[in-house]
Short mmCIF file of C-alpha atoms and ligand atoms in Angstrom, two decimals:
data_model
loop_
_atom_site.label_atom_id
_atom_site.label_comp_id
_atom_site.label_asym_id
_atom_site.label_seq_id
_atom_site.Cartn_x
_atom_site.Cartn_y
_atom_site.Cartn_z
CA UNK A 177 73.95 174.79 124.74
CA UNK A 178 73.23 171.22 123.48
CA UNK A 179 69.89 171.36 124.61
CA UNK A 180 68.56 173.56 122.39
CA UNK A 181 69.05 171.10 120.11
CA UNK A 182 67.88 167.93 121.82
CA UNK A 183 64.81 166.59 119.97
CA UNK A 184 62.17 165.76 123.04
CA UNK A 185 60.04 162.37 122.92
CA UNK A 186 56.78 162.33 121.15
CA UNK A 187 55.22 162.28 123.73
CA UNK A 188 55.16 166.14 124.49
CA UNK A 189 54.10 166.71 121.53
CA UNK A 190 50.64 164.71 123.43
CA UNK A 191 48.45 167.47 125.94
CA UNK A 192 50.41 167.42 129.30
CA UNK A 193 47.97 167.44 132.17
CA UNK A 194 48.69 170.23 134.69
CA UNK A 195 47.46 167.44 137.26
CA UNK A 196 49.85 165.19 136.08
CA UNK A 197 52.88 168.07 136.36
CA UNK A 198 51.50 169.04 140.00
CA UNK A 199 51.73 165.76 141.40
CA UNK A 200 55.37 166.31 141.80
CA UNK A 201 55.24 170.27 141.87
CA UNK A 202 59.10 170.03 141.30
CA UNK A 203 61.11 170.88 138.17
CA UNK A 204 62.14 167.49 137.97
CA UNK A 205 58.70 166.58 137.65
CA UNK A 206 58.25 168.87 134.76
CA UNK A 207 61.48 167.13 132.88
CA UNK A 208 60.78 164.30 133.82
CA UNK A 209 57.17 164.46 132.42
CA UNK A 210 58.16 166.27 128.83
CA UNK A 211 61.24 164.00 128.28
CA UNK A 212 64.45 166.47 128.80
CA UNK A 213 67.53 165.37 129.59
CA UNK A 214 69.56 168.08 130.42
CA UNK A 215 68.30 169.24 133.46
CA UNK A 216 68.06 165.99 135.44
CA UNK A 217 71.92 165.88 134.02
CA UNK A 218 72.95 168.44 135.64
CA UNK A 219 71.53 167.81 138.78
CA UNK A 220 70.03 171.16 138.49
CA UNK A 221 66.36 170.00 139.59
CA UNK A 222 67.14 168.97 142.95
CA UNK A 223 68.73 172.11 143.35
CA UNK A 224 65.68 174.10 141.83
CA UNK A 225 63.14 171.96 143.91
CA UNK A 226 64.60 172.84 146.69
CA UNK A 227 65.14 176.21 146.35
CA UNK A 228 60.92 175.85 145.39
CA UNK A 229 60.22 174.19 148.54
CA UNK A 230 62.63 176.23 150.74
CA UNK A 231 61.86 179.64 149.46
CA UNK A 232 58.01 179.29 148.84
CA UNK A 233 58.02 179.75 152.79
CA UNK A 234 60.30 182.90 152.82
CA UNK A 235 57.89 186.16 153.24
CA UNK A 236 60.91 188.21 152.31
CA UNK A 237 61.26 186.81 148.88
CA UNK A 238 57.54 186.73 148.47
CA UNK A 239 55.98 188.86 145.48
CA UNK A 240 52.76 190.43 145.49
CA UNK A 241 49.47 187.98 145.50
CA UNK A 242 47.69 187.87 142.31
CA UNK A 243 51.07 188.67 141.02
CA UNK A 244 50.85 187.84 136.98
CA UNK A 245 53.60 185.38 135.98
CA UNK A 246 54.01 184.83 132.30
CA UNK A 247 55.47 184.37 129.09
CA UNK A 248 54.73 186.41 125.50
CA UNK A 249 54.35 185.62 121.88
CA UNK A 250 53.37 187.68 119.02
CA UNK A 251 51.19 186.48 116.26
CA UNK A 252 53.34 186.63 113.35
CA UNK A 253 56.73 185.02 115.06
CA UNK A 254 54.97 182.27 116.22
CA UNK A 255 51.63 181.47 114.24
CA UNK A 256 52.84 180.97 110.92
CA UNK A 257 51.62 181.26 107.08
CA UNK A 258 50.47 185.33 107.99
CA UNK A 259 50.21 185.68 104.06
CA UNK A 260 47.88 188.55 104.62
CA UNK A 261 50.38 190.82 106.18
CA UNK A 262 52.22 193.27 105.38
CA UNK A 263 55.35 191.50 106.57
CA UNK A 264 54.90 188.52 104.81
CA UNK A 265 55.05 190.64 101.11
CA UNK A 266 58.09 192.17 102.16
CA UNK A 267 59.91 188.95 103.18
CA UNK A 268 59.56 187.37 99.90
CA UNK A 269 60.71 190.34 97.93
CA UNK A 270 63.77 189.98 96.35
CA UNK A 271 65.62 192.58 97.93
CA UNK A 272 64.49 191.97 101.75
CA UNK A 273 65.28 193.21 104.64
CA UNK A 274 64.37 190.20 106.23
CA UNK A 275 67.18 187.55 106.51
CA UNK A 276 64.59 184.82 106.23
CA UNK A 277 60.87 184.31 105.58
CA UNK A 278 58.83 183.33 108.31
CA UNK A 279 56.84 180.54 106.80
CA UNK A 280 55.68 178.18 108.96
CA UNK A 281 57.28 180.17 112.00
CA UNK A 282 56.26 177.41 115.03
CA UNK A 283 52.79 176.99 114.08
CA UNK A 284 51.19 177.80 117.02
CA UNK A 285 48.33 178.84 114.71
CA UNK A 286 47.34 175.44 115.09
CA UNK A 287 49.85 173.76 117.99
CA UNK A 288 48.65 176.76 120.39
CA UNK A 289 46.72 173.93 122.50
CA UNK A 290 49.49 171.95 123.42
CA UNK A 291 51.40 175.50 123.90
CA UNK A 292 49.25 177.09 126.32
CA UNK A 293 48.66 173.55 128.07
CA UNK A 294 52.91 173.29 128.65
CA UNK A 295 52.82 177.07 129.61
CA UNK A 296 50.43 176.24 132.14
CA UNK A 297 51.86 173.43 133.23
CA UNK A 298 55.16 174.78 133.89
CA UNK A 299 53.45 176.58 136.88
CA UNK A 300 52.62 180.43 134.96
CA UNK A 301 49.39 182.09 135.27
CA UNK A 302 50.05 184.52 132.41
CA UNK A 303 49.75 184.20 128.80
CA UNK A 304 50.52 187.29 126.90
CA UNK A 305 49.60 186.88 122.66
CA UNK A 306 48.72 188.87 120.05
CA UNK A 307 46.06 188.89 117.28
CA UNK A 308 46.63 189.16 113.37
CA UNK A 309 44.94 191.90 112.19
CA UNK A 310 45.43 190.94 108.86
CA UNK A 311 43.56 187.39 109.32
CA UNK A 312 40.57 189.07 111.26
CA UNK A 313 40.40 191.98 108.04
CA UNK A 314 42.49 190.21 105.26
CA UNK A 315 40.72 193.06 102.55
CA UNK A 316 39.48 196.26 103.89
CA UNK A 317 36.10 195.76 105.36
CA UNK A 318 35.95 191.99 105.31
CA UNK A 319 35.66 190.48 108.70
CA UNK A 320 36.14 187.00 108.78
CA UNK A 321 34.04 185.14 111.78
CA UNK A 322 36.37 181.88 111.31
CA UNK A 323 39.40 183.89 112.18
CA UNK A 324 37.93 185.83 114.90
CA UNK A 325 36.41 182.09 116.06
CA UNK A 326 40.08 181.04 116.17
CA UNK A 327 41.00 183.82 118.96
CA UNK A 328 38.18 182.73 120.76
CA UNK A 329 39.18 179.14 121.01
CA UNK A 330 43.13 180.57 122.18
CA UNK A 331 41.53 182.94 124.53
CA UNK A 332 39.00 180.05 126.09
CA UNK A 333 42.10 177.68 126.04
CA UNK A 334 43.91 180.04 128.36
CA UNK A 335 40.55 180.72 130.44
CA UNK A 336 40.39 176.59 130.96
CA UNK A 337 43.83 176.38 131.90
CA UNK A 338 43.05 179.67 134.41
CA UNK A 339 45.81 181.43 132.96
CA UNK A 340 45.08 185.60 132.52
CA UNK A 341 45.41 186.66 129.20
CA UNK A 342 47.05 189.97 127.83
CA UNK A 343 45.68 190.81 124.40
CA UNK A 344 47.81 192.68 122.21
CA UNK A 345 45.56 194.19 119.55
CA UNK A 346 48.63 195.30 116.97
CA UNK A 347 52.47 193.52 116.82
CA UNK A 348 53.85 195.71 114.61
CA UNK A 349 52.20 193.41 110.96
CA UNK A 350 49.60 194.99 109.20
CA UNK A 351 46.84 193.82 106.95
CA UNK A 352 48.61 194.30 103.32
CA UNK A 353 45.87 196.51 102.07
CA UNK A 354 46.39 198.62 105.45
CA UNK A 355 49.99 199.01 103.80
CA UNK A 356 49.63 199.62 100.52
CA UNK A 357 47.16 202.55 101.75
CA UNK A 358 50.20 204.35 103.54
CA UNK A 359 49.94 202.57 107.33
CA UNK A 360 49.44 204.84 110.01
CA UNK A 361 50.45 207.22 107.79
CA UNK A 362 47.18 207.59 106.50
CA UNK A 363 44.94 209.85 108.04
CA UNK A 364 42.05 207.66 108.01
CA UNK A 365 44.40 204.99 109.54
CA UNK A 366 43.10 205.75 113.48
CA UNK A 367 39.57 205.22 112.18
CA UNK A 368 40.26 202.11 110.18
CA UNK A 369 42.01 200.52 113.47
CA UNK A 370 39.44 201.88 115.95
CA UNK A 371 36.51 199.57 113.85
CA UNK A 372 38.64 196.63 113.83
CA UNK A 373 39.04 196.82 117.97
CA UNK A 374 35.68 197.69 117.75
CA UNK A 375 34.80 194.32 116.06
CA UNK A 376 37.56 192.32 117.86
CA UNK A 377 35.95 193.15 121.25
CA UNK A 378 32.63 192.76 120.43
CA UNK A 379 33.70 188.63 119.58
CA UNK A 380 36.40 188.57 122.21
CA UNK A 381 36.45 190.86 124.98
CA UNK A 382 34.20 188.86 127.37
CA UNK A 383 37.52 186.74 127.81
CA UNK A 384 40.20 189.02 127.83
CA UNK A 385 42.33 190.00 130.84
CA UNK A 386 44.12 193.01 130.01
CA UNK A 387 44.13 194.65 126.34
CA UNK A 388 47.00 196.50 124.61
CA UNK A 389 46.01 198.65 121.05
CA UNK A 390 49.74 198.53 120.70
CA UNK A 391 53.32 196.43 120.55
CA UNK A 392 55.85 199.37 121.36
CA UNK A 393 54.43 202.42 119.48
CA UNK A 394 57.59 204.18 120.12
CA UNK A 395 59.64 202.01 118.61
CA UNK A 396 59.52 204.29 115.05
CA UNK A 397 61.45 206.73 117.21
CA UNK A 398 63.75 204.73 119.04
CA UNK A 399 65.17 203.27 115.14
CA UNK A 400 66.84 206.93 115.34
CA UNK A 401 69.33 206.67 118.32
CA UNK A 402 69.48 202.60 118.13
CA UNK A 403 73.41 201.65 118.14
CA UNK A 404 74.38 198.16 117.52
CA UNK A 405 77.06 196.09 115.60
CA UNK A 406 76.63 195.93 111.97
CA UNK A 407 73.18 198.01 112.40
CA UNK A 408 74.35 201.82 112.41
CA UNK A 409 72.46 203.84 110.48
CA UNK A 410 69.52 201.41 110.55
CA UNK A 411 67.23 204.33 110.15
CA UNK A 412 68.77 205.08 107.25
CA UNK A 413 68.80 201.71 105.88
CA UNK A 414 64.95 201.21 106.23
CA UNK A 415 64.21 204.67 104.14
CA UNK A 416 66.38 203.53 101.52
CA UNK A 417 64.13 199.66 101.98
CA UNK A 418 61.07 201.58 101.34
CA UNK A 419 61.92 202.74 98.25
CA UNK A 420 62.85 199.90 97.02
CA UNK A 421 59.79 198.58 98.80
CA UNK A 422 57.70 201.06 97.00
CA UNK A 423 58.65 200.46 93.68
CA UNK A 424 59.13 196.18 93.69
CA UNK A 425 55.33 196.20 95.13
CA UNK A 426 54.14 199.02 92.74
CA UNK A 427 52.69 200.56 95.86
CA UNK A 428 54.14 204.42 95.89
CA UNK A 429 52.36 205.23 99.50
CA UNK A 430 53.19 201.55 101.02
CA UNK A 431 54.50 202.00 104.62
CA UNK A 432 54.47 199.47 107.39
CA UNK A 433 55.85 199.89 110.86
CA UNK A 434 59.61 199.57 110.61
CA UNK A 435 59.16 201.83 106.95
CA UNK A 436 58.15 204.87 107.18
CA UNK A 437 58.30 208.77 108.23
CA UNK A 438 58.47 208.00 111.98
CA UNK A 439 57.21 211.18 113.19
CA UNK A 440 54.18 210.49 110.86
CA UNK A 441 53.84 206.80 111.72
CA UNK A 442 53.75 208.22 115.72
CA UNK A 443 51.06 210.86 115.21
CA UNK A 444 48.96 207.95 113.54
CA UNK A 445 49.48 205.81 116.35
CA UNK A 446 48.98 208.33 119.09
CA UNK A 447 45.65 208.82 117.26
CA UNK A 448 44.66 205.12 116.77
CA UNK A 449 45.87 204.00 120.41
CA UNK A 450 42.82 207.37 121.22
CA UNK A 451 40.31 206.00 118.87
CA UNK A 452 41.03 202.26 119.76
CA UNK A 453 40.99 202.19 123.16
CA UNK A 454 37.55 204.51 122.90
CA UNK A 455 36.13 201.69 120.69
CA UNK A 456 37.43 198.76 123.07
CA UNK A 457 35.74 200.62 125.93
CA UNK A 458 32.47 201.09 124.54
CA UNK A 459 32.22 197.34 123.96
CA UNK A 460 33.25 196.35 127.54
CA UNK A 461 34.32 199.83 129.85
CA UNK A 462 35.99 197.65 132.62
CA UNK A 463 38.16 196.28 130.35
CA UNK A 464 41.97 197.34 131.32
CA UNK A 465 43.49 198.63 128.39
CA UNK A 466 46.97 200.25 128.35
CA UNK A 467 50.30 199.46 125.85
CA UNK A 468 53.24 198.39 125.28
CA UNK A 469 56.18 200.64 125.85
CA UNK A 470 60.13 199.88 124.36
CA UNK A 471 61.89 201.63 127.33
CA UNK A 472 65.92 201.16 127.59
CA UNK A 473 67.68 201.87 130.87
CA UNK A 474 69.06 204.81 129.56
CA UNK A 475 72.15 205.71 131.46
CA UNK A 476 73.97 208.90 130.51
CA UNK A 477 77.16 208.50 128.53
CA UNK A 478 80.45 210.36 130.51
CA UNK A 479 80.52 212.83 128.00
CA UNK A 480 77.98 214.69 126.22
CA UNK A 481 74.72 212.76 126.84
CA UNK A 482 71.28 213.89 125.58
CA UNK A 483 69.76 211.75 127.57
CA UNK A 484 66.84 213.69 128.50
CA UNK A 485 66.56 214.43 124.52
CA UNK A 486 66.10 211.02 124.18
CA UNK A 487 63.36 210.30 126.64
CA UNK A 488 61.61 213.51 125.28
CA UNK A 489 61.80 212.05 122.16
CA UNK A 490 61.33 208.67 122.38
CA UNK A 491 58.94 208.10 125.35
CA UNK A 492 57.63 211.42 125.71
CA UNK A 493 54.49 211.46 124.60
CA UNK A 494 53.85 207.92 125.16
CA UNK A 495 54.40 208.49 128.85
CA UNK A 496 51.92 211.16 128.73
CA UNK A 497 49.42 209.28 126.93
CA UNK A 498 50.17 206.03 129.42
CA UNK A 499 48.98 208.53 132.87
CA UNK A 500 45.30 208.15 131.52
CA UNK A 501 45.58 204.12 130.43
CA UNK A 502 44.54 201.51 133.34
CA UNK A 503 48.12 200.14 133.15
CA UNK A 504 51.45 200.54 132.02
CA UNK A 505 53.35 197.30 129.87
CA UNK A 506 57.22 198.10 130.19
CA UNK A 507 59.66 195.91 127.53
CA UNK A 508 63.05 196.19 128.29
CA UNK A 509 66.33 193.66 127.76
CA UNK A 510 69.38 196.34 128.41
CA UNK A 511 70.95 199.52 129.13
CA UNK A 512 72.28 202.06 126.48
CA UNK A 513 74.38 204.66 127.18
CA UNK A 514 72.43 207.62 125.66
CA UNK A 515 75.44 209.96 123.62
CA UNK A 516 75.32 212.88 121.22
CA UNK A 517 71.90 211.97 118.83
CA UNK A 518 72.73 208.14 119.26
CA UNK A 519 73.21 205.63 121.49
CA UNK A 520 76.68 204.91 122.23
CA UNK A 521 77.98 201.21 121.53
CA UNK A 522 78.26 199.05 124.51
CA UNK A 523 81.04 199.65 126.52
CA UNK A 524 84.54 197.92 126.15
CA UNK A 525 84.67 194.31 126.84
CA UNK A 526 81.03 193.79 128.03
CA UNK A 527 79.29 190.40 127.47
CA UNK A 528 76.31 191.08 124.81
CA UNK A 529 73.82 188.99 123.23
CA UNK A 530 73.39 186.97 120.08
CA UNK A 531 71.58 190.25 118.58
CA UNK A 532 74.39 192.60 120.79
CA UNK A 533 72.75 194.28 122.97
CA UNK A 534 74.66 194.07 126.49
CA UNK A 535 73.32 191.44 129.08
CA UNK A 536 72.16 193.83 131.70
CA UNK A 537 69.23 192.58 133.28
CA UNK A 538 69.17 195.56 136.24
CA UNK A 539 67.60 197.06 133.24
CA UNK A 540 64.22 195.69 134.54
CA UNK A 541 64.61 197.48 137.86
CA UNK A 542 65.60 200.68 136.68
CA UNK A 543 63.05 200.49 133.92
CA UNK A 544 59.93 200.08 136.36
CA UNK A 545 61.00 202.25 138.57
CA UNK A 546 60.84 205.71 135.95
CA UNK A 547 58.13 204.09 134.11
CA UNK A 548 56.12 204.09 137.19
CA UNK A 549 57.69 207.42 138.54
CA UNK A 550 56.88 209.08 135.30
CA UNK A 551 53.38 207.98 135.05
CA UNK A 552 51.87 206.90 138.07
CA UNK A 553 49.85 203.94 136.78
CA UNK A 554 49.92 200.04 137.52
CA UNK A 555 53.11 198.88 135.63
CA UNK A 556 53.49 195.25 134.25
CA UNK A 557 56.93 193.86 132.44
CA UNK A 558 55.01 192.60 129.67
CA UNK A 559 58.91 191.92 127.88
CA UNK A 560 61.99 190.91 129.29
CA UNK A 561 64.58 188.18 128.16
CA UNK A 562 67.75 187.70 126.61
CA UNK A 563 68.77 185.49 123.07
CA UNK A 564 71.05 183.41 123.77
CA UNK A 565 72.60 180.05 122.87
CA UNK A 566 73.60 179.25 125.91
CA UNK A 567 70.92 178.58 128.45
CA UNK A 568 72.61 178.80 132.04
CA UNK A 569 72.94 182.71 131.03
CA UNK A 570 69.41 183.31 130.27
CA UNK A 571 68.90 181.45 134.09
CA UNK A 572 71.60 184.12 135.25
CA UNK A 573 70.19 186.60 133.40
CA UNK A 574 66.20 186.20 134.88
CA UNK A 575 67.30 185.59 138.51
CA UNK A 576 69.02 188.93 138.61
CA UNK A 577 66.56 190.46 137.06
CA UNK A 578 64.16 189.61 139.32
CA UNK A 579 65.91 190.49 142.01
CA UNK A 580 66.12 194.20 141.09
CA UNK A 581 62.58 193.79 140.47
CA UNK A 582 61.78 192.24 143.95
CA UNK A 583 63.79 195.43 145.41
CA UNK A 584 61.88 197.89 143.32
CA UNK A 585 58.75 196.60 144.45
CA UNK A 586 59.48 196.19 148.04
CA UNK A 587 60.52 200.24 147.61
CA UNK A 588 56.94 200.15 146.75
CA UNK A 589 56.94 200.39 142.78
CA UNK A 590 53.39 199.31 141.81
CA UNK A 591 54.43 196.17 139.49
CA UNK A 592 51.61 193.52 138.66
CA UNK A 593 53.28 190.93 136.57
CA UNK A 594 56.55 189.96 134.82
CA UNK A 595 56.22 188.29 131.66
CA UNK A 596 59.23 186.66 129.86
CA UNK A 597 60.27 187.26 125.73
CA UNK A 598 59.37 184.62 124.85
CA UNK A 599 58.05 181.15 125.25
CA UNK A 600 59.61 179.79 122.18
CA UNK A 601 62.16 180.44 119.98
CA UNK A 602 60.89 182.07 117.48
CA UNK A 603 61.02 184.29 114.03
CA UNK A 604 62.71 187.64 115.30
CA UNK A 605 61.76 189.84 112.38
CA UNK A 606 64.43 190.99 110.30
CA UNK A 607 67.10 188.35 112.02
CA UNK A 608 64.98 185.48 111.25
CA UNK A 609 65.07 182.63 113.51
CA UNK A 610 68.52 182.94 114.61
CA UNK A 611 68.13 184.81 117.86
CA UNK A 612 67.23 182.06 120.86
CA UNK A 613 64.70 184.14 123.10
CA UNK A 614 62.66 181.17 123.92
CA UNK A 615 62.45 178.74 127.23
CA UNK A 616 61.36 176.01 124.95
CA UNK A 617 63.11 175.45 121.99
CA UNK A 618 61.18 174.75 118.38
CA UNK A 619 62.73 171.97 115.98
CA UNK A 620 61.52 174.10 113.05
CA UNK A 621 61.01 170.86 110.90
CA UNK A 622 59.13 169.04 112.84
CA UNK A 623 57.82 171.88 114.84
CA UNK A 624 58.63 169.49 118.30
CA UNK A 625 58.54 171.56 121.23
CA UNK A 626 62.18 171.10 123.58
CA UNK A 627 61.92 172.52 127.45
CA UNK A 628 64.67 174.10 128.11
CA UNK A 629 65.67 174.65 132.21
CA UNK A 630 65.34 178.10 132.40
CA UNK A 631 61.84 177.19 131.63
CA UNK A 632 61.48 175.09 134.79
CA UNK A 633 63.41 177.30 137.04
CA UNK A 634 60.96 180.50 136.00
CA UNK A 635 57.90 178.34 136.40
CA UNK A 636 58.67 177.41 139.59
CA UNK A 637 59.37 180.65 140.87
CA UNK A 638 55.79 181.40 139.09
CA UNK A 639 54.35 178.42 141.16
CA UNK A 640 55.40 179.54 144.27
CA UNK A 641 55.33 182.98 143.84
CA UNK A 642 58.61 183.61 145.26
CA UNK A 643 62.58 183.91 144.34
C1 BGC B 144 59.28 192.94 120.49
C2 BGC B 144 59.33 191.47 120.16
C3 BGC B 144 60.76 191.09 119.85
C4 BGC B 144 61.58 191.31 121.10
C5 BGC B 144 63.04 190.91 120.97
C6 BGC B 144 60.42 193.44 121.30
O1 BGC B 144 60.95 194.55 120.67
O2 BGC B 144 58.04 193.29 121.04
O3 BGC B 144 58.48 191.26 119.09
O4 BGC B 144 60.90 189.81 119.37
O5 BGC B 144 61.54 192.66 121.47
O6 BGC B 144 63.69 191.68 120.01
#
């Protein structure tokens, strides 16, 4: 849509007061205030306003109170100039498998006021962010105060604006030394990330609303039966990366996230997530800490499905794990139909995505409810959203799936909080900045910030607390 690509005025690039957005309380308050066009075009604000006003006194479309309504970001898609990661190495090799590098991403490192101050403003009371390891410990050992300083001010910005933070303690980067010393690979890797949580919570914890010591651990796994255009034998493709890898950075034991031995990298993380959560508890024991689970609704395909294999696989030990955490984060965008080893391709004629997965959004309310089922612990979407160019489907896309997850909690599924992928378009690892997942688009040049209206219809169903 045009939108996306609509420059806003200076102005919003200027702190928007929250009183100055409540006065109106309407979405065409919010474009009005942060200079949009397209909404007030379409006359899609009256029509969201009141929808706002009529349904904010509807019990029956009412969610929880103290329900958490957010959005997500992850340090190294959004902050920019991560030079000490991992990630950043590997995107400027000459052989990448990065499409682009993800330089200045959207600088939040240093536009995150004005970011959290629109998030708030747009009616959430949710921020979900991550923090760079590999800033806080750029060489092994070296804690930098500045850097840790820097969370502090995000994490205060979000307490002022009386938004409820979700921490995640690793997004997939890793410090570069981490790397080059074989990941979570190496067996002193669960030690080495239990004394940086350690650290982290002892300068941030006092402000933190719910911790995760991990960004999809399972994900290693899930590379095995992942089934998309142009990506088939993506596993494959990544072990033949890390060699090259290996060799370009003269680093024979490198291994990251996405490169690896995947049944290694998952033994070291089921070990750190142990050790880390121990250390974030002795700092502050009524902290909630939990993770961050990749969970497809995973539908059985007609003919031979190993769909239990899969979950066994995949989620199976994670799930375990998750029955002793405080609370369960569920990420989910789609359905696969699990076949023979692999996920099948979408089926015939289905509308997918810009990176091809099928829009599904039931996803969420199947999701939550075997998440929860299998568990038994508080669950909270912590990802859920669609790329796309084309903005009315991402509104499609949210209102149905809330609606299956309005129906799973009114069958009594213990869900907290829904938080959207992502607040801004922004660098989607190996695609680059291609996929749209954001509600407010980034001009990457002049890093201007562009609301789009699925923004304003989620944050007024986050306002009001109600579909
Ligand atoms: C990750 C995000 C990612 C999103 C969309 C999740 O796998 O946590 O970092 O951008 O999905 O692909």
């Amino acid at each position: 849509m045009k939108d996306e690509k609509t420059p806003v005025a200076e102005s919003t690039l200027k702190p928007i007061t929250r009183r100055n957005l409540l006065q109106g309380a309407s979405a065409a308050t919010v474009v009005g205030m942060v200079g949009s066009r397209s909404l007030a075009q379409t006359g899609t604000t009256d029509k969201l306003a009141a929808l706002a006003a009529s349904s904010s006194a509807d019990k029956t479309k009412a969610f929880p109170d103290k329900f958490l309504w957010g959005c997500a970001t992850a340090g190294h898609q959004v902050e920019g100039n991560n030079t000490s990661s991992d990630l950043w190495l590997i995107e400027h090799l000459p052989e990448s498998v990065f499409k682009e590098p993800s330089g200045d991403a959207c600088d939040h490192y240093h536009l995150y006021p004005q970011d959290i101050s629109m998030l708030a403003d747009l009616g959430f009371n949710t921020y979900r962010f991550s923090l760079e390891w590999a800033r806080i410990e750029p060489e092994e050992g070296f804690f930098s105060n500045a850097e840790l300083e820097h969370y502090r001010r995000m994490l205060a910005t979000c307490r002022e604006h009386h938004l409820t933070t979700l921490l995640t303690y690793s997004h997939f980067s890793i410090p570069r030394w981490f790397a080059v010393k074989g990941g979570w690979q190496n067996p002193a890797a669960p030690d080495r990330y239990a004394r940086f949580c350690e650290k982290a919570t002892r300068h941030l914890g006092d402000l933190v609303g719910y911790a995760s010591t991990f960004n999809e651990p399972d994900v290693p796994q899930l590379l095995n039966w992942i089934n998309l255009p142009g990506m088939s034998g993506l596993a494959d493709a990544l072990r033949d990366n890390l060699t090259k890898v290996r060799q370009q950075v003269n680093a024979p034991e490198f291994a990251s996230f996405f490169l690896g031995d995947a049944k290694r990298i998952r033994d070291g993380l089921l070990a750190a997530h142990q050790k880390g959560k121990a250390a974030m508890k002795s700092v502050r024991n009524d902290m909630p800490v939990g993770f961050n689970l990749a969970m497809s609704d995973d539908q059985p395909a007609p003919e031979d499905s190993h769909l239990a294999e899969k979950r066994a696989d995949v989620y199976g030990p994670w799930l375990e794990v998750a029955k002793q955490n405080d609370y369960l984060g569920v990420q989910t965008y789609s359905r696969t139909l699990v076949g023979k080893n692999q996920d099948l391709p979408s089926p015939k004629g289905a509308e997918t995505t810009q990176v091809g997965w099928e829009f599904y959004p039931e996803c969420v309310e199947h999701v939550v409810r075997y998440a929860s089922k299998a568990t038994g612990v508080p669950i909270i979407v912590t990802e859920n959203g669609i790329a796309t160019t084309d903005d009315r489907r991402r509104v499609e896309y949210i209102q149905r799936a809330l609606a299956g997850l309005k129906r799973a909690i009114d069958d009594g599924v213990d869900v907290r909080g829904y938080v959207l992928w992502s607040l801004l378009d922004n660098f989607e690892w190996m695609s680059g900045f291609e996929p749209k997942f954001g509600i407010v688009a980034v001009d990457r040049a002049t890093q201007r910030r562009t609301i789009k209206p699925s923004a304003a219809m989620l944050g007024n169903i986050a306002r009001t607390n109600s579909l």
